[in-house]
Coordinates of C-alpha atoms in Angstrom, one line a residue:
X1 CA -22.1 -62.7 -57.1
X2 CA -23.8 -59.8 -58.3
X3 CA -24.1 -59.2 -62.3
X4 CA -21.6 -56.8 -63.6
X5 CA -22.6 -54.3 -66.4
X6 CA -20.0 -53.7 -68.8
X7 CA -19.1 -50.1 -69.8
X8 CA -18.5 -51.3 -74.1
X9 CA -19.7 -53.9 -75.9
X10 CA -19.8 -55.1 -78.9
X11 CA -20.8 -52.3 -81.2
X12 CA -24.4 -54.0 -82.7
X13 CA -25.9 -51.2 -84.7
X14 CA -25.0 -47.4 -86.4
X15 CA -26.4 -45.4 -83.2
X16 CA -23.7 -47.5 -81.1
X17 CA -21.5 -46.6 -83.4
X18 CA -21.9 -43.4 -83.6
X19 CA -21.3 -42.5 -79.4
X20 CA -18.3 -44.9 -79.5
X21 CA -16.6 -42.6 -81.8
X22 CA -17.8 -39.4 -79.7
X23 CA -16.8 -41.3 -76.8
X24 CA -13.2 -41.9 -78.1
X25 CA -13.0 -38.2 -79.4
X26 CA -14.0 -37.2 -76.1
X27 CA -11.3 -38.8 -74.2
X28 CA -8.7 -38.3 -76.6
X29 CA -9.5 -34.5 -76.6
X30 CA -9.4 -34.7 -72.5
X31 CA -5.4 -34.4 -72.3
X32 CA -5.3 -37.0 -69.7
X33 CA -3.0 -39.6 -69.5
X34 CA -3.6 -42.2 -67.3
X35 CA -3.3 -46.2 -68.0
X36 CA -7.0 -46.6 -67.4
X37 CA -7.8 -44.0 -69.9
X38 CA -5.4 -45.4 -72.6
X39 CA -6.9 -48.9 -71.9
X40 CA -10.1 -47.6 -72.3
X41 CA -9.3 -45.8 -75.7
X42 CA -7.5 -48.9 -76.9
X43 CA -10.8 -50.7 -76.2
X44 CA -13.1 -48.1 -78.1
X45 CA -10.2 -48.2 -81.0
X46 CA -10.3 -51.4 -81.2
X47 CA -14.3 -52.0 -81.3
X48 CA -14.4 -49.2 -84.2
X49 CA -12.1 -50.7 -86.6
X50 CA -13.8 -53.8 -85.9
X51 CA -17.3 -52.3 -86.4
X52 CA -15.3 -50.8 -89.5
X53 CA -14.4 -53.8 -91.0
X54 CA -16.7 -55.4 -90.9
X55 CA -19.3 -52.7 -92.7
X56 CA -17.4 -50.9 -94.8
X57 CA -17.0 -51.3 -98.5
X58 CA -14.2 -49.0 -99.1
X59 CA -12.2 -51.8 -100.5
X60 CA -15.1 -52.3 -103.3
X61 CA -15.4 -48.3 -104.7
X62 CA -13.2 -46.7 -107.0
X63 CA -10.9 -44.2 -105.0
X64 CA -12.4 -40.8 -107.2
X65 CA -15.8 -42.3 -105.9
X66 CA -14.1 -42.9 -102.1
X67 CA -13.0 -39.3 -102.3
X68 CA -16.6 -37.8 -102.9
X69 CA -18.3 -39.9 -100.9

């Protein structure tokens, strides 16, 4: 059986980060509706707020400090 290369992973650095986001953008901005495109924005949501968890303080600053930054 032949090895299958996977279109997402999970996101392992800022640069993969980064696309994923302009990735979802892209396909949210695209208009189409089609269950393999919400499936694969569900996926690229859900690997974001993961990522986002994850690395993000924004529980830890002040919310005048959130607000600047």
């Amino acid at each position: 059986m032949p090895a299958t290369t996977l279109k997402y992973t999970v996101i392992k650095n800022k640069t993969q980060y980064k696309q994923y986001c302009k990735t979802l953008e892209d396909l949210l901005d695209s208009g189409a509706k089609t269950r393999e495109l919400s499936n694969e924005i569900e996926l690229l949501s859900l690997l974001i707020e993961t990522w986002d968890e994850q690395h993000n303080s924004f529980n830890e600053l002040d919310p005048v400090q959130l607000i600047h930054s």
